[in-house]
Each structure stands twice: as structure tokens, then as C-alpha cells.
Coordinates of C-alpha atoms in Angstrom, one line a residue:
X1 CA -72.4 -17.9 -0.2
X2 CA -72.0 -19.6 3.0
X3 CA -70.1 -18.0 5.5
X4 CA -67.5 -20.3 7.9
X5 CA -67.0 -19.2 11.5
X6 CA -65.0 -20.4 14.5
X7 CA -66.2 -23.3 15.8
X8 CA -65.7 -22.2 19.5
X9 CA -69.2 -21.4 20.6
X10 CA -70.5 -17.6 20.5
X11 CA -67.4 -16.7 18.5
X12 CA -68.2 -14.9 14.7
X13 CA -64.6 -14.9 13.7
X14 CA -63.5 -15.9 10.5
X15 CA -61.6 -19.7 10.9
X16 CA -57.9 -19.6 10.0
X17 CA -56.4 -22.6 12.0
X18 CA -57.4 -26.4 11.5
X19 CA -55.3 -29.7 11.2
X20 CA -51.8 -29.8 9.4
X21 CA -51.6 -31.3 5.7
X22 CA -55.5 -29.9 5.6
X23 CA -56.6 -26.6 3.9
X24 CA -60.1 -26.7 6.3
X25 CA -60.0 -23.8 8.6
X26 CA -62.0 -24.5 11.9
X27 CA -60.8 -22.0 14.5
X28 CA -59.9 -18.2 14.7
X29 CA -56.6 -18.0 16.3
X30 CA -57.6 -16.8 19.8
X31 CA -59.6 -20.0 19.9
X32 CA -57.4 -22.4 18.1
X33 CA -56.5 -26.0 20.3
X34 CA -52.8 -26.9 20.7
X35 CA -51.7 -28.2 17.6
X36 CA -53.2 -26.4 14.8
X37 CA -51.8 -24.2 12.1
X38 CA -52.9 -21.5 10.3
X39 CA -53.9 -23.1 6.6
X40 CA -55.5 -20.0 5.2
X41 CA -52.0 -18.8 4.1
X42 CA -49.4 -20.6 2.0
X43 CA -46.9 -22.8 3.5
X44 CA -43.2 -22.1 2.8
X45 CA -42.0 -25.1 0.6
X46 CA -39.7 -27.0 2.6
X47 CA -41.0 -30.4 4.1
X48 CA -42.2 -30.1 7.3
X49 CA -42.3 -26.0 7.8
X50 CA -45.7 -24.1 8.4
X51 CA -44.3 -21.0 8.4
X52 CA -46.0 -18.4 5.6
X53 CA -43.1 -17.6 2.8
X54 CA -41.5 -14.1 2.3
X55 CA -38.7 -15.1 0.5
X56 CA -38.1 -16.5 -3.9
X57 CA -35.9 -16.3 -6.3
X58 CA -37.3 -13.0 -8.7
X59 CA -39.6 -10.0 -7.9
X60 CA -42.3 -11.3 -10.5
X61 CA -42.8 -14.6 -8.4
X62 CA -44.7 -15.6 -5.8
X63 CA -42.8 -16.2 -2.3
X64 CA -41.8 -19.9 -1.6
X65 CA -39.4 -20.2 1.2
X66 CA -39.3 -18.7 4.6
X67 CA -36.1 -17.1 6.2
X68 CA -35.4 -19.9 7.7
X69 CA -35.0 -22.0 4.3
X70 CA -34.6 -19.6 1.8
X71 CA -32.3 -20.5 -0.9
X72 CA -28.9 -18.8 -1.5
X73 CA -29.9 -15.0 -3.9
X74 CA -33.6 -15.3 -3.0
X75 CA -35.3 -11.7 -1.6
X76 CA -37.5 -11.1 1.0
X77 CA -40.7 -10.3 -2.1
X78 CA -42.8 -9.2 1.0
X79 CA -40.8 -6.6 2.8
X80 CA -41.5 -3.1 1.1
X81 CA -38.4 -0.9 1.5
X82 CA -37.5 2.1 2.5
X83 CA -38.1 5.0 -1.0
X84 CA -34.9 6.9 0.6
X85 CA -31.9 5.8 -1.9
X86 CA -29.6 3.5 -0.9
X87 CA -31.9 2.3 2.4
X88 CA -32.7 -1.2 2.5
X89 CA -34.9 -0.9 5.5
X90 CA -38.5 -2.0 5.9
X91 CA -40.6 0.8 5.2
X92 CA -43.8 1.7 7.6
X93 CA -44.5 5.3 7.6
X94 CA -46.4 7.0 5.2
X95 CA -48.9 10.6 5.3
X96 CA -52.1 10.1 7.0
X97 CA -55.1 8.6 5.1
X98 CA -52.8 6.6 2.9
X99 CA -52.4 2.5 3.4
X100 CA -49.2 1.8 1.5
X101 CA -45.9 2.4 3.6
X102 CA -42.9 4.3 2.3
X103 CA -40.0 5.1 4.4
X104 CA -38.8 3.4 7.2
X105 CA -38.9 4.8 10.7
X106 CA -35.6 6.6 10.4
X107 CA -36.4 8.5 7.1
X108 CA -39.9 9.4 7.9
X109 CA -40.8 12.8 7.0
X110 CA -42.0 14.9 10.6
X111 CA -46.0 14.6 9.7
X112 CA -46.2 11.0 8.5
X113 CA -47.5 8.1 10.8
X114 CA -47.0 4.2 11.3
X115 CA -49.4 3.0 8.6
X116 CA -47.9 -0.7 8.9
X117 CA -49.0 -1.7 12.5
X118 CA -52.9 -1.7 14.3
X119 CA -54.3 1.7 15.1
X120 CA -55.7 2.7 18.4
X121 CA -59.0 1.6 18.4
X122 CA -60.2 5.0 20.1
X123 CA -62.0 7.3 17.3
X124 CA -59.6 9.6 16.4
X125 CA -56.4 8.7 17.6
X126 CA -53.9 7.5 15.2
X127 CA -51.2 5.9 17.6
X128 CA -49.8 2.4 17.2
X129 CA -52.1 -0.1 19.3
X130 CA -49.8 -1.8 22.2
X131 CA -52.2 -2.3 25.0
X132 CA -55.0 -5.3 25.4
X133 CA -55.7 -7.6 27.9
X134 CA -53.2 -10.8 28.7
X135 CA -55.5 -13.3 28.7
X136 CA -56.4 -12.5 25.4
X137 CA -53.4 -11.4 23.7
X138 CA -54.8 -8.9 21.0
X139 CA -53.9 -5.2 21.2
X140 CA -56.3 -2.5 20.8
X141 CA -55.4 0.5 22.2
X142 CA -52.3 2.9 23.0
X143 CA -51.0 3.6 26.0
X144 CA -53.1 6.7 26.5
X145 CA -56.1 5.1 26.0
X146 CA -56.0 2.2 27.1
X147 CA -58.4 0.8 29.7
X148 CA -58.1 -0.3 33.3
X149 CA -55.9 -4.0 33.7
X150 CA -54.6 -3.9 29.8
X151 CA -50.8 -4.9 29.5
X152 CA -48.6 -3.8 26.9
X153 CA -48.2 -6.7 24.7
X154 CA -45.4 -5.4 22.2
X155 CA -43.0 -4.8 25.0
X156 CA -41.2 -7.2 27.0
X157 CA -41.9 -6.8 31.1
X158 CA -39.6 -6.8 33.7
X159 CA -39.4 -10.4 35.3
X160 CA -39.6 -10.2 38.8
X161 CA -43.3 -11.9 39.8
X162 CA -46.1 -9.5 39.1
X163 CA -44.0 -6.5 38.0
X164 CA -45.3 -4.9 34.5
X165 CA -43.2 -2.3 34.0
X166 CA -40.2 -2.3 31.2
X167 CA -37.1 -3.7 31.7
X168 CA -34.3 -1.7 31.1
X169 CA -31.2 -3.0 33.4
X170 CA -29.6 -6.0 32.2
X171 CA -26.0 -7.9 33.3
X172 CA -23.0 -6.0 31.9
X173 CA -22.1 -7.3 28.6
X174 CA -26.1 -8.5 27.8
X175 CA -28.4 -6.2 25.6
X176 CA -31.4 -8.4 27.0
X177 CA -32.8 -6.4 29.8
X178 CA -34.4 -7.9 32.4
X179 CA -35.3 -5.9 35.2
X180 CA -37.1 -2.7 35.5
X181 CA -34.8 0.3 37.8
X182 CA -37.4 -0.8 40.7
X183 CA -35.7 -4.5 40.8
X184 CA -33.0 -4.3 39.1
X185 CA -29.9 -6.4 40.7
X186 CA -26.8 -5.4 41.9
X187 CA -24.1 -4.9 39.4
X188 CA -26.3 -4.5 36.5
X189 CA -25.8 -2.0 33.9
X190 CA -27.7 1.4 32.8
X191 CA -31.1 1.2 31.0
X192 CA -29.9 -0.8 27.7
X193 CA -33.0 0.3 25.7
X194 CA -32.0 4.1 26.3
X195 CA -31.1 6.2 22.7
X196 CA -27.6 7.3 23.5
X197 CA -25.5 10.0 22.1
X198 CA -23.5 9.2 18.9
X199 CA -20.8 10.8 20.0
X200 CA -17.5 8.4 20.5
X201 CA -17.0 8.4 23.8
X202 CA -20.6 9.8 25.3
X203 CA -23.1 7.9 27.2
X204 CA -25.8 10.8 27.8
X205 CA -28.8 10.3 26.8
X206 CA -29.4 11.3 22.7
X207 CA -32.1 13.7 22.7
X208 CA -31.5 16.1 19.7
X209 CA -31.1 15.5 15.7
X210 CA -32.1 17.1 12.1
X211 CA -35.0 19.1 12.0
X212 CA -36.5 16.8 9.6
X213 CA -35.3 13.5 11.8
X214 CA -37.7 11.8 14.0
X215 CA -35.0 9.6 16.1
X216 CA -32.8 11.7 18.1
X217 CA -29.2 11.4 17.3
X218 CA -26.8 13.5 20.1
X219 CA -27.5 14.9 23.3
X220 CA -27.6 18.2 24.2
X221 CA -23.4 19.1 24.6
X222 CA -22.8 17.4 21.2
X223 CA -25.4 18.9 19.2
X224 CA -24.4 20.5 16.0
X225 CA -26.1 23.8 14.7
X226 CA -29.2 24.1 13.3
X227 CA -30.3 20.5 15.4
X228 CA -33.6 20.8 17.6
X229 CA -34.9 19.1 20.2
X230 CA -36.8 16.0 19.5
X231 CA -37.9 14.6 22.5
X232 CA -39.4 18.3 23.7
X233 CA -40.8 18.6 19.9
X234 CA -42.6 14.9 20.5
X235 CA -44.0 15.9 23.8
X236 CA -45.3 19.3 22.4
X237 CA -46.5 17.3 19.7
X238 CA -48.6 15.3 22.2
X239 CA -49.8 18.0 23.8
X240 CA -50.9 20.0 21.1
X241 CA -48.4 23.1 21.9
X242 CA -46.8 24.9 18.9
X243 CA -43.2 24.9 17.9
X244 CA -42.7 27.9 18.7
X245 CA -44.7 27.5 22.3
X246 CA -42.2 25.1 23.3
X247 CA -40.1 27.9 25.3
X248 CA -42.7 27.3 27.9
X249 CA -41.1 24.5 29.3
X250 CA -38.6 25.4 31.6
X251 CA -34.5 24.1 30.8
X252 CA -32.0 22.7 33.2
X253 CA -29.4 25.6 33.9
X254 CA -26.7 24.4 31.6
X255 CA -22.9 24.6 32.9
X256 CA -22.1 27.0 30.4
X257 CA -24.7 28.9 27.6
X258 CA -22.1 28.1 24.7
X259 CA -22.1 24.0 25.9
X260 CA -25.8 23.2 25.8
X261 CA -28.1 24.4 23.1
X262 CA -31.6 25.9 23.7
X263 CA -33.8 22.9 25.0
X264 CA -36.8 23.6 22.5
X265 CA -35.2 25.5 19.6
X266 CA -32.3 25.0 16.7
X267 CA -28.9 24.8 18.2
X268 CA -27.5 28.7 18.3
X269 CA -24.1 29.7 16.9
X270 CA -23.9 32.8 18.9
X271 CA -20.9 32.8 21.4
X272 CA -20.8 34.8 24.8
X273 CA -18.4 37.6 25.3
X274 CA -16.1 35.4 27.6
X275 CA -15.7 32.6 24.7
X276 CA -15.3 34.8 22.0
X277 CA -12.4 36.1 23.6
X278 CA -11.2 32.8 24.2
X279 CA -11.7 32.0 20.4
X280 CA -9.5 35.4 19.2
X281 CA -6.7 34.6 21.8
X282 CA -5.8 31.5 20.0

């Protein structure tokens, strides 16, 4: 069987791109001339749109309609949800070795991995792949691994001219960041990516949750008992140190031992001599 490859010289890519109304693929899509689509997929039904369908009418069906023109009651038949009850959320994480997702990021269990998006492309690491180069737009390899001038090219950059960092300061009122702290403008408002407490009220930075949680829910005055601390968990993680290791990492001397939990284990109950006295005054 004859093989078809791009037709941009030295390329061995598979073609996926070629003239609209055709089904004759002639260009990979790193290679593909202003103009083309991609015809190796299905077109969504609506005259005129190239976009791939996701959405129909009944789970048993094949997808006909994109977002965009999806009729009133059709599903999205290629989003796999979330096997928590009651979640409706796109599900992406699974135990390692396994291909097919099954809960979203906010339900993943503390072991299981992205299993939706690229891997690294390093042998042996199973991080989501972010970094590549910008002149060719593919990602290959995590941040840690990545080589010398690769961009991230799943996060937007701050806009000044030439800066690459993450923006994170945006106008007050925007949640578009625009600016990274280095260039940020005058008047603009804290980092607007940053997890922040759930607490009503609190704008500290969310850094503990469940034990079983992966996201970070309250920070370290709100905490309830029996929370840990993610972000310290995550960087242990990284770093290969133990649970119960995690003590090496020296705290911030809190303002009071009964307002901040410990920094690496649960949240403790215990109260000092001083506040329990408070507590049986009352």
C-alpha cells in the first residue's frame, strides 16, 4: 500500500491539510500554505464551517455540528466526563500506563497523571509537554527538560517586546493578564492567575486542601483540620522527598502556633496553653 507524505521537500509526515471542498491531503500541518484545511477529519455539517464536530443529537451517533452550530439538546459525544457523580467536567487523569482518562483535574486521585495531553519527550518523565521551539510551534518537552531557546507554547507571554515570562498583572477589573511583575504598569492589579483562598473575604494565596485533593483550596490561616499542604507536598513530590521528610523545609514563623497549621503536615487541633484558657473563659 502506498504511503502519502507531505509534499514539502525532506518532510515524512503523514499529509493532513489540502484544498477546501477536497478530501486529498497534501501537507502536514507545520508545512501547510495559507489557506488549507485539514480534510482528514470530518467537517461539522453547517455550510461553510471546517471545524471537526463534537457535538449530535444521541450518544449512539456520530458527531455532526461543532459548538459553534450545534443544535438546541445536542451533547458534546467527544468530551469524556469526569467518573466522580454529579461532575460534568472533562476528564484527563487517569493511573499511569493506562490511555483512557477518568476524572477531571479536580477529582484526580494523588498518584494519577494527565493521560489526555503530549508527554515529555525525555525517556522517563511523564510531565505534560509545554516547551518547543516558536518557529515551529510543536511542544516536546516540560519545563525541566526542555532545551536551550524553547518557549512555552501552552502559556500566554507577557507582552512587552521580547519578554517571555508569564503574565500575571492585568488592569483592575480584567482577568486577561498582560504583563509579567517585571513590566507590569502602574495601577494594575495582583497576579490574576494566582489560586487564592476560598475564604469570603481572603486574598492570600490558597495553598492547602483534602489530603486526597490535588488543587489547593485555603491558605494557611483558613485551613481546616486534617488539610495538608499541597504546594510543599507537590514540590517534595518533585524532588523525590517523602511525606514524611517534608519537615525538612524550614516554615515562616507564624504570628501565633494555633493560627497557621504545620507547613508540611495535616492541620493540628491541639491548642496552646494561652488559647485554651481563652477558650474556657468564654
Amino acid at each position: 500500500m502506498k504511503k502519502y507524505k507531505c509534499g514539502h521537500p525532506s518532510c515524512n509526515k503523514n499529509p493532513s491539510f489540502g484544498e477546501s471542498g477536497t478530501r486529498r491531503a497534501q501537507f502536514c500541518a507545520e508545512h501547510a500554505p495559507e489557506g488549507l484545511v485539514d480534510v482528514s477529519r470530518h467537517r461539522c455539517k453547517h455550510p461553510g464551517c471546517v471545524v471537526s464536530p463534537s457535538f449530535g443529537a444521541n450518544p449512539s451517533t456520530r458527531p455532526e455540528f461543532c459548538i459553534t452550530h450545534a443544535r438546541k439538546g445536542m451533547e458534546n459525544l467527544s468530551k469524556k466526563e469526569c467518573a466522580e457523580k454529579g461532575c460534568i467536567n472533562r476528564a484527563h487523569y487517569a493511573e499511569q500506563g493506562t490511555r483512557r482518562p477518568k476524572f477531571c483535574s479536580k477529582h484526580a486521585k494523588v498518584n494519577m497523571i494527565d493521560v489526555h495531553s503530549k508527554r515529555c519527550c525525555h525517556e522517563g518523565c511523564t510531565k505534560k509537554a509545554a516547551f518547543g521551539m516558536s518557529t515551529i510551534r510543536r511542544t516536546e518537552f516540560c519545563s525541566r527538560h526542555a532545551k536551550g531557546e524553547m518557549v512555552n507554547l501552552h502559556t500566554k507571554i507577557c507582552i512587552h517586546p521580547q519578554c517571555t515570562k508569564r503574565p500575571g498583572f492585568a488592569v483592575d477589573g480584567s482577568k486577561q493578564a498582560a504583563y509579567c511583575s517585571l513590566h507590569k504598569e502602574k495601577g494594575m492589579i495582583v497576579n490574576v492567575y494566582r489560586n487564592v483562598c476560598r475564604h469570603p473575604g481572603c486574598k492570600t494565596t490558597a495553598s492547602y486542601g483534602g489530603e486526597l485533593e490535588i488543587r489547593p483550596e485555603v491558605c494557611a490561616i483558613h485551613a481546616k483540620p486534617g488539610m495538608v499542604n499541597i504546594r510543599v507536598r507537590r514540590r517534595n513530590a518533585l524532588a523525590g522527598i517523602s511525606h514524611g521528610d517534608s519537615g525538612k523545609r524550614v516554615a515562616k514563623r507564624p504570628r501565633h502556633p494555633c493560627d497557621v497549621p504545620s507547613v508540611s503536615g495535616p492541620v493540628k487541633e491541639e491548642l496552646c496553653e494561652g488559647r485554651r484558657q481563652e477558650g474556657e473563659n468564654q
